[in-house]
Tab-separated table of C-alpha atoms in Angstrom:
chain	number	residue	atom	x	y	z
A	825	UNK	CA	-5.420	-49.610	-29.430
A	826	UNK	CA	-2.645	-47.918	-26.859
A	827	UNK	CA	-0.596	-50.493	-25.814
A	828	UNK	CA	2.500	-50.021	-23.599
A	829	UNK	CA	5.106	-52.541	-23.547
A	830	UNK	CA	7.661	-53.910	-20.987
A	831	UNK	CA	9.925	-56.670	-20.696
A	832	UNK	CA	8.482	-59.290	-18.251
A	833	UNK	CA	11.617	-60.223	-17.210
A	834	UNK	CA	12.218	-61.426	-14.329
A	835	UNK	CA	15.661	-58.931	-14.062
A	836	UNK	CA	18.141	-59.902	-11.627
A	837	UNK	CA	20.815	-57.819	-10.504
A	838	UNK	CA	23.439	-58.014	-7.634
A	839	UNK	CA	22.835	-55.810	-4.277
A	840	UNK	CA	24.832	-52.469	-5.244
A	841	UNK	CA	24.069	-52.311	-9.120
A	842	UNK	CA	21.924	-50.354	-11.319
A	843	UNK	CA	18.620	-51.808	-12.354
A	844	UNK	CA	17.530	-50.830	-15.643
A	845	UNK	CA	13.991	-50.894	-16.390
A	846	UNK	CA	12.464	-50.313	-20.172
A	847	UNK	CA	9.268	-49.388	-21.820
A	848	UNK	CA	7.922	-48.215	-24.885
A	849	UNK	CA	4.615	-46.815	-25.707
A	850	UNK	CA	2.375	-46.910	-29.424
A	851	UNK	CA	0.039	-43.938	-29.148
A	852	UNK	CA	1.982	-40.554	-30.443
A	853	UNK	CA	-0.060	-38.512	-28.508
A	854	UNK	CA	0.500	-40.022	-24.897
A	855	UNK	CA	1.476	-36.867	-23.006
A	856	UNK	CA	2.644	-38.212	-19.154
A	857	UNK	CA	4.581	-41.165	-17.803
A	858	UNK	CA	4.393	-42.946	-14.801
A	859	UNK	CA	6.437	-45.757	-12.796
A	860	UNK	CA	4.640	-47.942	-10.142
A	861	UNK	CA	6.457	-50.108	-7.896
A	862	UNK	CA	4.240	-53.317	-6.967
A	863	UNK	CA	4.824	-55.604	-4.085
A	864	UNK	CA	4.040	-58.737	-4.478
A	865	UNK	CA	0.490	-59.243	-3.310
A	866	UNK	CA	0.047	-55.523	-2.715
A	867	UNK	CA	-1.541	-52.861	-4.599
A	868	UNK	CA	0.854	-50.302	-7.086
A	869	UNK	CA	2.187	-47.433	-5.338
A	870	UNK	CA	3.574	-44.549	-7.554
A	871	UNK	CA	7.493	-43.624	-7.670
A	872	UNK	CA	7.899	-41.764	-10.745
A	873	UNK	CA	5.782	-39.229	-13.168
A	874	UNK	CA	7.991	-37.744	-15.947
A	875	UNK	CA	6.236	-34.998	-18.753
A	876	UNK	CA	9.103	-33.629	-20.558
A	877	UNK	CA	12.085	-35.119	-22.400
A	878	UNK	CA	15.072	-35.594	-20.329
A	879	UNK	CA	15.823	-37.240	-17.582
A	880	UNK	CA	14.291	-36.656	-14.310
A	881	UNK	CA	16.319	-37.490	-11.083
A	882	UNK	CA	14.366	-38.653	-7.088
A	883	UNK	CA	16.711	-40.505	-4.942
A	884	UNK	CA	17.938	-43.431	-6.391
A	885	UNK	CA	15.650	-43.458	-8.776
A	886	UNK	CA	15.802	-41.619	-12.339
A	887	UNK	CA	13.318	-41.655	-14.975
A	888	UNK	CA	14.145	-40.842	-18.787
A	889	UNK	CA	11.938	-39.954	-21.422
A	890	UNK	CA	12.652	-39.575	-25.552
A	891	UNK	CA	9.271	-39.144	-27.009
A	892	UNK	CA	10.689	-39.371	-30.257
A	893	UNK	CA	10.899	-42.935	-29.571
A	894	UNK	CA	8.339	-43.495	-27.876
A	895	UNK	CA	10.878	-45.135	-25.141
A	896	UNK	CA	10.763	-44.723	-21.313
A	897	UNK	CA	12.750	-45.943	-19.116
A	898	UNK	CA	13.467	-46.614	-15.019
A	899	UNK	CA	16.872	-46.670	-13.935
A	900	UNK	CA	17.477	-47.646	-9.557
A	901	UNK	CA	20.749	-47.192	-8.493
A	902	UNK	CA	22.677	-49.367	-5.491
A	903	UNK	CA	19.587	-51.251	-5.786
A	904	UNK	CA	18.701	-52.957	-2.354
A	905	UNK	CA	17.178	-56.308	-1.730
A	906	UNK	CA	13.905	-53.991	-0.972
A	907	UNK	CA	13.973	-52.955	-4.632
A	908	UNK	CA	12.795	-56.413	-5.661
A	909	UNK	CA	9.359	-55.576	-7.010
A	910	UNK	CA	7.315	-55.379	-10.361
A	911	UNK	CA	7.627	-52.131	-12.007
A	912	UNK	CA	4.743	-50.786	-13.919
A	913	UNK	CA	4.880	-48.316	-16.361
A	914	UNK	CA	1.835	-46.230	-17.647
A	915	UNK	CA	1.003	-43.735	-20.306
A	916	UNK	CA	-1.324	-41.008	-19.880
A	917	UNK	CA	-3.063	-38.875	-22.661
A	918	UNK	CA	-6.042	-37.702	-23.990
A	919	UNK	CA	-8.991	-35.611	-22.647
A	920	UNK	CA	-9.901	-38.236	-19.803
A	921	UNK	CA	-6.078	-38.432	-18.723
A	922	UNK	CA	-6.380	-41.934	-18.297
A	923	UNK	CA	-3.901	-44.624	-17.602
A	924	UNK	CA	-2.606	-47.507	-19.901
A	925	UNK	CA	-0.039	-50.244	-17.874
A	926	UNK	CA	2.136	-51.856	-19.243
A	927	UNK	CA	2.435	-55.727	-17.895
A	928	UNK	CA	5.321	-54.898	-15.938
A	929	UNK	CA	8.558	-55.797	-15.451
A	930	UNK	CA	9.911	-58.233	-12.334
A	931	UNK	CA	13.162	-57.086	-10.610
A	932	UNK	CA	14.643	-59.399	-8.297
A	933	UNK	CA	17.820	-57.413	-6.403
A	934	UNK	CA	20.237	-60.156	-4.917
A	935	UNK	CA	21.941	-59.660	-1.948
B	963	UNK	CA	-4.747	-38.903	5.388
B	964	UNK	CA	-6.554	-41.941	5.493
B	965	UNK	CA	-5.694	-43.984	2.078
B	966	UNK	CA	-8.363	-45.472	-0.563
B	967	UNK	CA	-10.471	-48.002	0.740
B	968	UNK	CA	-11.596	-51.532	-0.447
B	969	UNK	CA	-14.040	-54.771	0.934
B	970	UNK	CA	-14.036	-57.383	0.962
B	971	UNK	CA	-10.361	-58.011	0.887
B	972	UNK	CA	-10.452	-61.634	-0.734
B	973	UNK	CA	-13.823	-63.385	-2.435
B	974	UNK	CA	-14.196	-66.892	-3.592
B	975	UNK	CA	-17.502	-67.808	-5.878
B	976	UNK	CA	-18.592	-70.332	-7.852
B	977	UNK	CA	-19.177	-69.432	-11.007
B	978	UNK	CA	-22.110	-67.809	-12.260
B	979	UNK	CA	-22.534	-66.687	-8.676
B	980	UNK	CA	-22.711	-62.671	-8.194
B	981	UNK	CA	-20.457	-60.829	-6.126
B	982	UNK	CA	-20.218	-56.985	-5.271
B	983	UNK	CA	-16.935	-54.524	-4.366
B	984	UNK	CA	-17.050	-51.554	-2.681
B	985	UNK	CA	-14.599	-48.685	-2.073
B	986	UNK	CA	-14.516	-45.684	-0.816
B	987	UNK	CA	-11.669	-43.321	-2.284
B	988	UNK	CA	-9.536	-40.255	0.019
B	989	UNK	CA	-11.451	-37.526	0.488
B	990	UNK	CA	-12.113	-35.426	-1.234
B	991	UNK	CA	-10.922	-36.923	-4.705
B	992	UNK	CA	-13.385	-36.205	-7.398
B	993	UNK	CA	-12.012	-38.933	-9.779
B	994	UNK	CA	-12.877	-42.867	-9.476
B	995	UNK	CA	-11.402	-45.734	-11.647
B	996	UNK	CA	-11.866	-49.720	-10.981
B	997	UNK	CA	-8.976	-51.503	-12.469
B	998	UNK	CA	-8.981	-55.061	-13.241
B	999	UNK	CA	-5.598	-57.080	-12.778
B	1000	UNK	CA	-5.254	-60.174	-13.860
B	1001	UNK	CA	-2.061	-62.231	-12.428
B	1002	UNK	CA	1.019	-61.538	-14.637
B	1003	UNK	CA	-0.486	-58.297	-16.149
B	1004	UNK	CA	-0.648	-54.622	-15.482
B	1005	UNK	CA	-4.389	-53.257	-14.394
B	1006	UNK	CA	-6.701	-52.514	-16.794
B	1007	UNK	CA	-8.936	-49.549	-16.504
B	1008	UNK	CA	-12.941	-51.085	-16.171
B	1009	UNK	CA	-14.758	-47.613	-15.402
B	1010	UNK	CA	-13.600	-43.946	-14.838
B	1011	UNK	CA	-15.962	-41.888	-12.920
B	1012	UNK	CA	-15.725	-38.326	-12.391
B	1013	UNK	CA	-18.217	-37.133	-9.446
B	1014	UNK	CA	-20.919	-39.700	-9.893
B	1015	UNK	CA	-20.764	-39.184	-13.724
B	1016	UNK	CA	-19.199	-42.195	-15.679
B	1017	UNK	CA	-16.097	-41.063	-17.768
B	1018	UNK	CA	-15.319	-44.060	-19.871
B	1019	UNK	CA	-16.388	-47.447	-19.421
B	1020	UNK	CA	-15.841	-48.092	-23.047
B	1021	UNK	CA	-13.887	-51.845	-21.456
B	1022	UNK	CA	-16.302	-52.847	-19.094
B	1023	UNK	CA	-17.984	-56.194	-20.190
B	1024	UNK	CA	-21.644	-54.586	-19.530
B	1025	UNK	CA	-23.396	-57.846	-19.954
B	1026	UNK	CA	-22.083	-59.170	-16.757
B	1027	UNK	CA	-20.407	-55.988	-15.186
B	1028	UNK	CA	-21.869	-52.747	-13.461
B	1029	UNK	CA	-20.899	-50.231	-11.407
B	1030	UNK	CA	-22.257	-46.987	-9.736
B	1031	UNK	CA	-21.318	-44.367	-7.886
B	1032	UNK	CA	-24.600	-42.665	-6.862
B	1033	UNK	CA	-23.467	-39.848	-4.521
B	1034	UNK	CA	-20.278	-38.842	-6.021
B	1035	UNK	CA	-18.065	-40.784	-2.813
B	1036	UNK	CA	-17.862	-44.574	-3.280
B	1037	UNK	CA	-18.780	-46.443	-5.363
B	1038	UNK	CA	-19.416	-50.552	-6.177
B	1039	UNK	CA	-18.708	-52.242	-8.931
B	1040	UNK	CA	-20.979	-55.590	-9.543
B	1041	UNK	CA	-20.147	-59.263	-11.357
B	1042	UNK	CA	-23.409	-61.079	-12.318
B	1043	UNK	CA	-23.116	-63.886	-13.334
B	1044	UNK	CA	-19.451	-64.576	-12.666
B	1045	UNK	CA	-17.180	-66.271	-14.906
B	1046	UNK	CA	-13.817	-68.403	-14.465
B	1047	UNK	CA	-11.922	-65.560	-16.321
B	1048	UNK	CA	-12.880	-63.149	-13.794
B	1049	UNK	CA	-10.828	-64.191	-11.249
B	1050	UNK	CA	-8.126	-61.260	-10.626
B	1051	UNK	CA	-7.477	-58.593	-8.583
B	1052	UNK	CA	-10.064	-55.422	-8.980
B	1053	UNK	CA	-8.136	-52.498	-7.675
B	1054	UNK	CA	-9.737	-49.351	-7.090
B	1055	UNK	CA	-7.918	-45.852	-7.262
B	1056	UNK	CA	-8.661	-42.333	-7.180
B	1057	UNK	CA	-7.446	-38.660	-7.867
B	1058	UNK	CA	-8.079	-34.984	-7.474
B	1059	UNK	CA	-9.724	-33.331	-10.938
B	1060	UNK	CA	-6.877	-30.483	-11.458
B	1061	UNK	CA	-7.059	-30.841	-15.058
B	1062	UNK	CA	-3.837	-32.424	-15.508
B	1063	UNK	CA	-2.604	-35.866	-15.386
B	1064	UNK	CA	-3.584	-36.403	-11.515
B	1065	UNK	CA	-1.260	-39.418	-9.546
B	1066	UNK	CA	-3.755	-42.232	-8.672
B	1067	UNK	CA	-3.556	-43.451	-5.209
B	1068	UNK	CA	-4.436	-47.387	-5.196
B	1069	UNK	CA	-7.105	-49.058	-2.843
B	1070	UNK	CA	-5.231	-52.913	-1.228
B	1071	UNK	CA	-7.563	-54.529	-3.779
B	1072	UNK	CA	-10.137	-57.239	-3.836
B	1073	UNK	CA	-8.666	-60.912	-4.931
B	1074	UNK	CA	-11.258	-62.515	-6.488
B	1075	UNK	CA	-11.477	-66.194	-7.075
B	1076	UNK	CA	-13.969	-67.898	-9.446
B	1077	UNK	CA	-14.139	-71.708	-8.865
């Protein structure tokens, strides 16, 4: 069974700071990593994909991966009020390429 | 680029009541998955269909679920006879086939409510 796991939070964190989101992931051979930002009462919209160890910078937002660890993880710098969402993150692998979410993690940015 | 679309956007039922979803993904996107999210989780894949062959449906509940996808566009994905559990949100997303790990675009979703 791949699971993929996330705090539920909810994560606060002042207007300004960094937000830093966390994941971790059971099946060995998951090969890609995604990050989906979800609105409440809207449907996920993709912000990150990350392949390759390292850390992979867009905007404010940077995505880490150590597949050693199996450990992802999300970090949004001088988060804005407009940050406040759920995160989702997913593992990908296998021949179908399909997606496993985690439950994801609510982030709640105070002004 | 016009995005995926979904309808009906919200459904209430009794339960054992049937209902149907439809959605139609962007153009020219070979790849077709129906997610189920239930509130406080992530989506769960149903069905992945690739043209109007299925992919994996190895976690749709076929005793009460179907879904089809007969000319390789949209598709529909059936509940008969509804239960109280299956109230959530059935998503539907789609992607190009380019043999990698394609990014799924998201459909607004169908909120389903089983009473």
């Amino acid at each position: 069974q791949k699971e993929v796991e996330q705090n539920s939070g909810p994560l606060s964190v002042p207007e300004g700071a960094i937000a830093s989101l966390n994941c971790t992931y059971s099946d060995r051979g998951s090969q890609s990593f995604f990050w989906y930002r979800q609105y409440s009462g809207k449907s996920p919209e993709l912000i990150m994909s990350i392949y390759s160890n390292g850390d992979k910078e867009d905007g404010r937002f940077t995505a880490q991966l150590n597949k050693a660890s199996q450990y992802v993880s999300l970090l949004i710098r001088d988060s804005q009020p407009s940050d406040s969402a759920t995160y989702l993150c997913a593992a990908a692998g296998g021949s179908a390429r399909q997606l496993t979410f985690g439950s994801g993690t609510q982030l709640t940015v105070l002004p | 680029e016009a995005g995926v679309a979904q309808s009906p956007r919200y459904k209430i039922i009794e339960k054992r009541q049937s209902v149907a979803f439809w959605c139609n993904p962007i153009s020219g996107h070979a790849t077709l998955y129906w997610y189920q999210q239930i509130l406080g989780q992530g989506p769960k894949l149903l069905i992945q269909f690739q043209n109007n062959g299925v992919v994996d449906d190895s976690q749709l509940p076929k005793d009460r679920f179907s879904a089809e996808r007969l000319k390789g566009v949209d598709s529909t994905l059936k509940i008969q006879p509804a239960k109280l559990e299956d109230s959530a949100v059935y998503l539907c997303a789609s992607s190009f086939n380019t043999g990698r790990v394609d990014t799924q675009y998201f459909g607004p979703g169908t909120r389903l409510t089983v009473l």
